[in-house]
């Protein structure tokens, strides 16, 4: 499957991404970086790329927040992190009553993929 890099970059710039590392949530806005490329750019002192698949990550867009890890999976840790960090996201970005989802069904790159479950 050929990936449309321009469509992917537009999608990435249109969402606010986050990583949860060492019990801290960090955000990335207005960037075409993927989570993986962003994580690599943080450097060894903040992040070990070998652990990337264990880190809860996600993004929000249009009052929907998506949490996942690994290959867009939902795990007990992802659900716990969603419940812990949704209030932080809401406070930081003035969101009210967002839809919170876990995991993603891999689809066309550059589009919003369907979530696997609704957490809240």
Short mmCIF file of N, CA and C in Angstrom, two decimals:
data_model
loop_
_atom_site.label_atom_id
_atom_site.label_comp_id
_atom_site.label_asym_id
_atom_site.label_seq_id
_atom_site.Cartn_x
_atom_site.Cartn_y
_atom_site.Cartn_z
N UNK A 1 0.84 -1.18 0.00
CA UNK A 1 0.00 0.00 0.00
C UNK A 1 0.89 1.25 0.00
N UNK A 2 0.67 2.13 -0.96
CA UNK A 2 1.43 3.36 -1.07
C UNK A 2 0.85 4.40 -0.10
N UNK A 3 1.72 5.03 0.67
CA UNK A 3 1.28 6.04 1.63
C UNK A 3 1.40 7.42 1.00
N UNK A 4 0.33 8.17 1.05
CA UNK A 4 0.31 9.54 0.57
C UNK A 4 0.90 10.43 1.67
N UNK A 5 2.18 10.76 1.53
CA UNK A 5 2.90 11.50 2.58
C UNK A 5 2.30 12.88 2.82
N UNK A 6 1.80 13.53 1.76
CA UNK A 6 1.21 14.85 1.93
C UNK A 6 -0.09 14.75 2.75
N UNK A 7 -0.90 13.78 2.44
CA UNK A 7 -2.15 13.57 3.18
C UNK A 7 -1.85 13.23 4.65
N UNK A 8 -0.82 12.42 4.85
CA UNK A 8 -0.40 12.05 6.21
C UNK A 8 0.05 13.29 6.97
N UNK A 9 0.86 14.14 6.34
CA UNK A 9 1.37 15.35 7.00
C UNK A 9 0.23 16.31 7.34
N UNK A 10 -0.73 16.46 6.45
CA UNK A 10 -1.88 17.33 6.70
C UNK A 10 -2.67 16.82 7.90
N UNK A 11 -2.88 15.50 7.96
CA UNK A 11 -3.59 14.91 9.09
C UNK A 11 -2.84 15.18 10.39
N UNK A 12 -1.52 14.93 10.39
CA UNK A 12 -0.73 15.13 11.61
C UNK A 12 -0.78 16.59 12.08
N UNK A 13 -0.71 17.53 11.16
CA UNK A 13 -0.76 18.94 11.55
C UNK A 13 -2.13 19.35 12.08
N UNK A 14 -3.17 18.61 11.73
CA UNK A 14 -4.53 18.95 12.13
C UNK A 14 -4.96 18.37 13.46
N UNK A 15 -4.08 17.70 14.14
CA UNK A 15 -4.41 17.13 15.44
C UNK A 15 -3.36 17.55 16.46
N UNK A 16 -3.70 17.43 17.73
CA UNK A 16 -2.73 17.67 18.79
C UNK A 16 -2.36 16.29 19.34
N UNK A 17 -1.09 15.94 19.17
CA UNK A 17 -0.59 14.63 19.60
C UNK A 17 -0.10 14.70 21.03
N UNK A 18 -0.07 13.53 21.67
CA UNK A 18 0.52 13.47 23.01
C UNK A 18 1.22 12.13 23.21
N UNK A 19 2.19 12.17 24.10
CA UNK A 19 2.90 10.99 24.58
C UNK A 19 2.83 11.03 26.10
N UNK A 20 2.71 9.86 26.71
CA UNK A 20 2.78 9.77 28.17
C UNK A 20 4.05 9.03 28.51
N UNK A 21 5.02 9.78 29.03
CA UNK A 21 6.34 9.24 29.33
C UNK A 21 6.67 9.56 30.78
N UNK A 22 7.07 8.55 31.54
CA UNK A 22 7.43 8.73 32.95
C UNK A 22 6.34 9.47 33.72
N UNK A 23 5.10 9.04 33.53
CA UNK A 23 3.94 9.61 34.23
C UNK A 23 3.76 11.10 33.97
N UNK A 24 4.15 11.53 32.80
CA UNK A 24 3.98 12.92 32.39
C UNK A 24 3.44 12.93 30.96
N UNK A 25 2.46 13.79 30.72
CA UNK A 25 1.92 13.91 29.36
C UNK A 25 2.56 15.13 28.70
N UNK A 26 3.02 14.93 27.48
CA UNK A 26 3.60 16.03 26.71
C UNK A 26 2.84 16.13 25.39
N UNK A 27 2.75 17.34 24.87
CA UNK A 27 1.93 17.61 23.70
C UNK A 27 2.77 18.11 22.53
N UNK A 28 2.27 17.86 21.33
CA UNK A 28 2.89 18.34 20.10
C UNK A 28 1.78 18.90 19.22
N UNK A 29 1.89 20.19 18.90
CA UNK A 29 0.89 20.88 18.10
C UNK A 29 1.48 21.33 16.77
N UNK A 30 0.63 21.40 15.75
CA UNK A 30 1.01 21.97 14.45
C UNK A 30 2.29 21.35 13.89
N UNK A 31 2.38 20.04 13.95
CA UNK A 31 3.57 19.35 13.46
C UNK A 31 3.15 18.19 12.56
N UNK A 32 3.95 17.95 11.54
CA UNK A 32 3.68 16.82 10.65
C UNK A 32 4.39 15.55 11.12
N UNK A 33 5.08 15.61 12.26
CA UNK A 33 5.78 14.43 12.77
C UNK A 33 4.81 13.35 13.22
N UNK A 34 5.17 12.11 12.96
CA UNK A 34 4.43 10.98 13.54
C UNK A 34 4.85 10.87 15.00
N UNK A 35 4.10 10.10 15.78
CA UNK A 35 4.48 9.88 17.17
C UNK A 35 5.89 9.28 17.26
N UNK A 36 6.16 8.33 16.39
CA UNK A 36 7.47 7.66 16.41
C UNK A 36 8.60 8.65 16.14
N UNK A 37 8.45 9.47 15.10
CA UNK A 37 9.50 10.44 14.77
C UNK A 37 9.63 11.49 15.87
N UNK A 38 8.52 11.91 16.45
CA UNK A 38 8.56 12.86 17.55
C UNK A 38 9.30 12.25 18.74
N UNK A 39 8.95 11.00 19.09
CA UNK A 39 9.60 10.33 20.21
C UNK A 39 11.11 10.23 19.99
N UNK A 40 11.51 9.86 18.77
CA UNK A 40 12.95 9.78 18.47
C UNK A 40 13.63 11.13 18.67
N UNK A 41 12.93 12.20 18.31
CA UNK A 41 13.53 13.53 18.40
C UNK A 41 13.74 13.99 19.84
N UNK A 42 13.11 13.33 20.81
CA UNK A 42 13.23 13.74 22.21
C UNK A 42 14.59 13.37 22.79
N UNK A 43 15.27 12.42 22.19
CA UNK A 43 16.60 12.06 22.65
C UNK A 43 16.59 11.00 23.74
N UNK A 44 17.74 10.42 23.96
CA UNK A 44 17.89 9.30 24.89
C UNK A 44 17.59 9.68 26.33
N UNK A 45 17.91 10.91 26.74
CA UNK A 45 17.72 11.25 28.14
C UNK A 45 16.24 11.27 28.54
N UNK A 46 15.36 11.50 27.58
CA UNK A 46 13.93 11.54 27.86
C UNK A 46 13.22 10.26 27.42
N UNK A 47 13.79 9.56 26.45
CA UNK A 47 13.04 8.47 25.83
C UNK A 47 13.95 7.43 25.23
N UNK A 48 13.65 6.18 25.49
CA UNK A 48 14.37 5.06 24.88
C UNK A 48 13.48 4.49 23.78
N UNK A 49 13.87 4.68 22.53
CA UNK A 49 13.04 4.30 21.39
C UNK A 49 12.67 2.81 21.41
N UNK A 50 13.49 1.99 22.07
CA UNK A 50 13.17 0.57 22.16
C UNK A 50 11.88 0.31 22.93
N UNK A 51 11.47 1.26 23.75
CA UNK A 51 10.26 1.11 24.54
C UNK A 51 9.05 1.80 23.91
N UNK A 52 9.20 2.27 22.69
CA UNK A 52 8.13 3.04 22.05
C UNK A 52 6.77 2.34 22.10
N UNK A 53 6.74 1.06 21.79
CA UNK A 53 5.47 0.35 21.72
C UNK A 53 4.78 0.19 23.07
N UNK A 54 5.51 0.39 24.16
CA UNK A 54 4.92 0.29 25.50
C UNK A 54 4.33 1.61 25.98
N UNK A 55 4.66 2.69 25.29
CA UNK A 55 4.22 4.02 25.73
C UNK A 55 2.81 4.31 25.23
N UNK A 56 1.99 4.81 26.15
CA UNK A 56 0.65 5.25 25.73
C UNK A 56 0.81 6.57 24.99
N UNK A 57 0.16 6.63 23.86
CA UNK A 57 0.21 7.84 23.04
C UNK A 57 -1.18 8.06 22.45
N UNK A 58 -1.32 9.14 21.75
CA UNK A 58 -2.59 9.40 21.12
C UNK A 58 -2.68 10.82 20.62
N UNK A 59 -3.91 11.23 20.37
CA UNK A 59 -4.13 12.59 19.89
C UNK A 59 -5.57 12.98 20.16
N UNK A 60 -5.82 14.28 20.02
CA UNK A 60 -7.20 14.71 20.06
C UNK A 60 -7.47 15.69 18.95
N UNK A 61 -8.75 15.67 18.56
CA UNK A 61 -9.21 16.48 17.45
C UNK A 61 -10.73 16.57 17.57
N UNK A 62 -11.26 17.77 17.45
CA UNK A 62 -12.72 17.96 17.44
C UNK A 62 -13.42 17.28 18.61
N UNK A 63 -12.92 17.50 19.82
CA UNK A 63 -13.51 16.99 21.06
C UNK A 63 -13.54 15.46 21.16
N UNK A 64 -12.69 14.80 20.38
CA UNK A 64 -12.48 13.35 20.48
C UNK A 64 -11.03 13.12 20.87
N UNK A 65 -10.83 12.28 21.89
CA UNK A 65 -9.49 11.95 22.35
C UNK A 65 -9.27 10.46 22.13
N UNK A 66 -8.14 10.12 21.50
CA UNK A 66 -7.82 8.74 21.17
C UNK A 66 -6.53 8.34 21.89
N UNK A 67 -6.59 7.25 22.66
CA UNK A 67 -5.44 6.71 23.37
C UNK A 67 -5.13 5.33 22.82
N UNK A 68 -3.83 5.01 22.69
CA UNK A 68 -3.43 3.68 22.23
C UNK A 68 -1.96 3.46 22.52
N UNK A 69 -1.51 2.24 22.32
CA UNK A 69 -0.08 1.90 22.43
C UNK A 69 0.21 0.82 21.40
N UNK A 70 1.48 0.46 21.29
CA UNK A 70 1.86 -0.60 20.35
C UNK A 70 1.35 -0.32 18.96
N UNK A 71 0.75 -1.33 18.34
CA UNK A 71 0.20 -1.18 16.99
C UNK A 71 -1.26 -0.73 17.09
N UNK A 72 -1.44 0.45 17.73
CA UNK A 72 -2.76 1.07 17.90
C UNK A 72 -3.70 0.20 18.73
N UNK A 73 -3.13 -0.46 19.75
CA UNK A 73 -3.89 -1.37 20.60
C UNK A 73 -4.46 -0.64 21.82
N UNK A 74 -5.47 -1.27 22.41
CA UNK A 74 -6.02 -0.81 23.68
C UNK A 74 -5.71 -1.89 24.71
N UNK A 75 -5.08 -1.49 25.81
CA UNK A 75 -4.71 -2.40 26.87
C UNK A 75 -5.26 -1.84 28.19
N UNK A 76 -5.12 -2.62 29.26
CA UNK A 76 -5.54 -2.12 30.57
C UNK A 76 -4.77 -0.84 30.92
N UNK A 77 -3.49 -0.79 30.59
CA UNK A 77 -2.68 0.40 30.86
C UNK A 77 -3.19 1.60 30.05
N UNK A 78 -3.54 1.38 28.80
CA UNK A 78 -4.08 2.46 27.97
C UNK A 78 -5.37 3.00 28.59
N UNK A 79 -6.24 2.11 29.04
CA UNK A 79 -7.51 2.53 29.64
C UNK A 79 -7.24 3.32 30.92
N UNK A 80 -6.32 2.83 31.74
CA UNK A 80 -5.96 3.53 32.98
C UNK A 80 -5.40 4.92 32.66
N UNK A 81 -4.50 4.98 31.69
CA UNK A 81 -3.91 6.28 31.30
C UNK A 81 -4.98 7.22 30.76
N UNK A 82 -5.92 6.70 30.00
CA UNK A 82 -7.00 7.54 29.46
C UNK A 82 -7.80 8.16 30.60
N UNK A 83 -8.11 7.38 31.61
CA UNK A 83 -8.89 7.89 32.74
C UNK A 83 -8.08 8.88 33.57
N UNK A 84 -6.77 8.66 33.65
CA UNK A 84 -5.91 9.56 34.42
C UNK A 84 -5.64 10.86 33.69
N UNK A 85 -5.37 10.81 32.40
CA UNK A 85 -4.89 11.99 31.67
C UNK A 85 -5.96 12.76 30.91
N UNK A 86 -7.16 12.20 30.74
CA UNK A 86 -8.22 12.97 30.08
C UNK A 86 -8.50 14.28 30.83
N UNK A 87 -8.59 14.28 32.17
CA UNK A 87 -8.82 15.56 32.85
C UNK A 87 -7.69 16.57 32.62
N UNK A 88 -6.47 16.09 32.49
CA UNK A 88 -5.32 16.99 32.23
C UNK A 88 -5.46 17.61 30.84
N UNK A 89 -5.80 16.80 29.85
CA UNK A 89 -6.00 17.29 28.49
C UNK A 89 -7.13 18.31 28.47
N UNK A 90 -8.24 17.97 29.14
CA UNK A 90 -9.40 18.87 29.16
C UNK A 90 -9.04 20.21 29.79
N UNK A 91 -8.31 20.18 30.88
CA UNK A 91 -7.93 21.42 31.57
C UNK A 91 -6.96 22.23 30.70
N UNK A 92 -5.98 21.57 30.12
CA UNK A 92 -4.95 22.25 29.33
C UNK A 92 -5.54 22.90 28.08
N UNK A 93 -6.50 22.24 27.45
CA UNK A 93 -7.03 22.71 26.17
C UNK A 93 -8.50 23.12 26.23
N UNK A 94 -9.03 23.30 27.45
CA UNK A 94 -10.41 23.76 27.64
C UNK A 94 -11.43 22.91 26.89
N UNK A 95 -11.29 21.60 26.97
CA UNK A 95 -12.26 20.69 26.37
C UNK A 95 -13.34 20.38 27.40
N UNK A 96 -14.57 20.25 26.95
CA UNK A 96 -15.65 19.85 27.85
C UNK A 96 -16.33 18.61 27.29
N UNK A 97 -16.51 17.64 28.16
CA UNK A 97 -17.19 16.39 27.83
C UNK A 97 -16.72 15.75 26.52
N UNK A 98 -15.41 15.48 26.39
CA UNK A 98 -14.93 14.86 25.15
C UNK A 98 -15.35 13.39 25.09
N UNK A 99 -15.37 12.86 23.88
CA UNK A 99 -15.48 11.42 23.67
C UNK A 99 -14.07 10.85 23.79
N UNK A 100 -13.91 9.82 24.60
CA UNK A 100 -12.58 9.24 24.84
C UNK A 100 -12.58 7.80 24.36
N UNK A 101 -11.63 7.48 23.50
CA UNK A 101 -11.57 6.17 22.86
C UNK A 101 -10.24 5.48 23.12
N UNK A 102 -10.25 4.15 22.99
CA UNK A 102 -9.05 3.34 23.11
C UNK A 102 -8.83 2.49 21.89
N UNK A 103 -7.60 2.47 21.43
CA UNK A 103 -7.24 1.66 20.26
C UNK A 103 -7.80 2.23 18.98
N UNK A 104 -7.20 1.83 17.87
CA UNK A 104 -7.64 2.29 16.56
C UNK A 104 -7.61 1.11 15.60
N UNK A 105 -8.59 1.05 14.71
CA UNK A 105 -8.59 0.07 13.64
C UNK A 105 -7.84 0.70 12.48
N UNK A 106 -6.70 0.13 12.14
CA UNK A 106 -5.83 0.70 11.11
C UNK A 106 -6.60 0.84 9.81
N UNK A 107 -6.53 2.03 9.25
CA UNK A 107 -7.24 2.33 8.01
C UNK A 107 -6.34 3.10 7.05
N UNK A 108 -6.96 3.94 6.25
CA UNK A 108 -6.22 4.73 5.26
C UNK A 108 -5.40 5.81 5.97
N UNK A 109 -4.11 5.87 5.66
CA UNK A 109 -3.23 6.87 6.25
C UNK A 109 -3.72 8.25 5.85
N UNK A 110 -3.78 9.14 6.85
CA UNK A 110 -4.21 10.51 6.59
C UNK A 110 -5.68 10.74 6.90
N UNK A 111 -6.36 9.70 7.39
CA UNK A 111 -7.76 9.83 7.79
C UNK A 111 -7.90 9.44 9.26
N UNK A 112 -9.01 9.84 9.88
CA UNK A 112 -9.29 9.41 11.25
C UNK A 112 -9.74 7.95 11.20
N UNK A 113 -9.00 7.10 11.89
CA UNK A 113 -9.34 5.69 11.93
C UNK A 113 -10.42 5.46 12.97
N UNK A 114 -11.18 4.40 12.79
CA UNK A 114 -12.23 4.06 13.75
C UNK A 114 -11.61 3.54 15.04
N UNK A 115 -12.12 4.03 16.19
CA UNK A 115 -11.61 3.51 17.46
C UNK A 115 -12.15 2.11 17.73
N UNK A 116 -11.41 1.37 18.56
CA UNK A 116 -11.83 0.01 18.93
C UNK A 116 -12.89 0.02 20.02
N UNK A 117 -12.71 0.90 21.03
CA UNK A 117 -13.68 0.98 22.13
C UNK A 117 -13.87 2.43 22.55
N UNK A 118 -15.02 2.69 23.17
CA UNK A 118 -15.24 3.98 23.82
C UNK A 118 -14.95 3.77 25.29
N UNK A 119 -14.06 4.59 25.85
CA UNK A 119 -13.68 4.47 27.24
C UNK A 119 -14.58 5.33 28.13
N UNK A 120 -14.84 6.55 27.66
CA UNK A 120 -15.69 7.48 28.43
C UNK A 120 -16.51 8.30 27.45
#
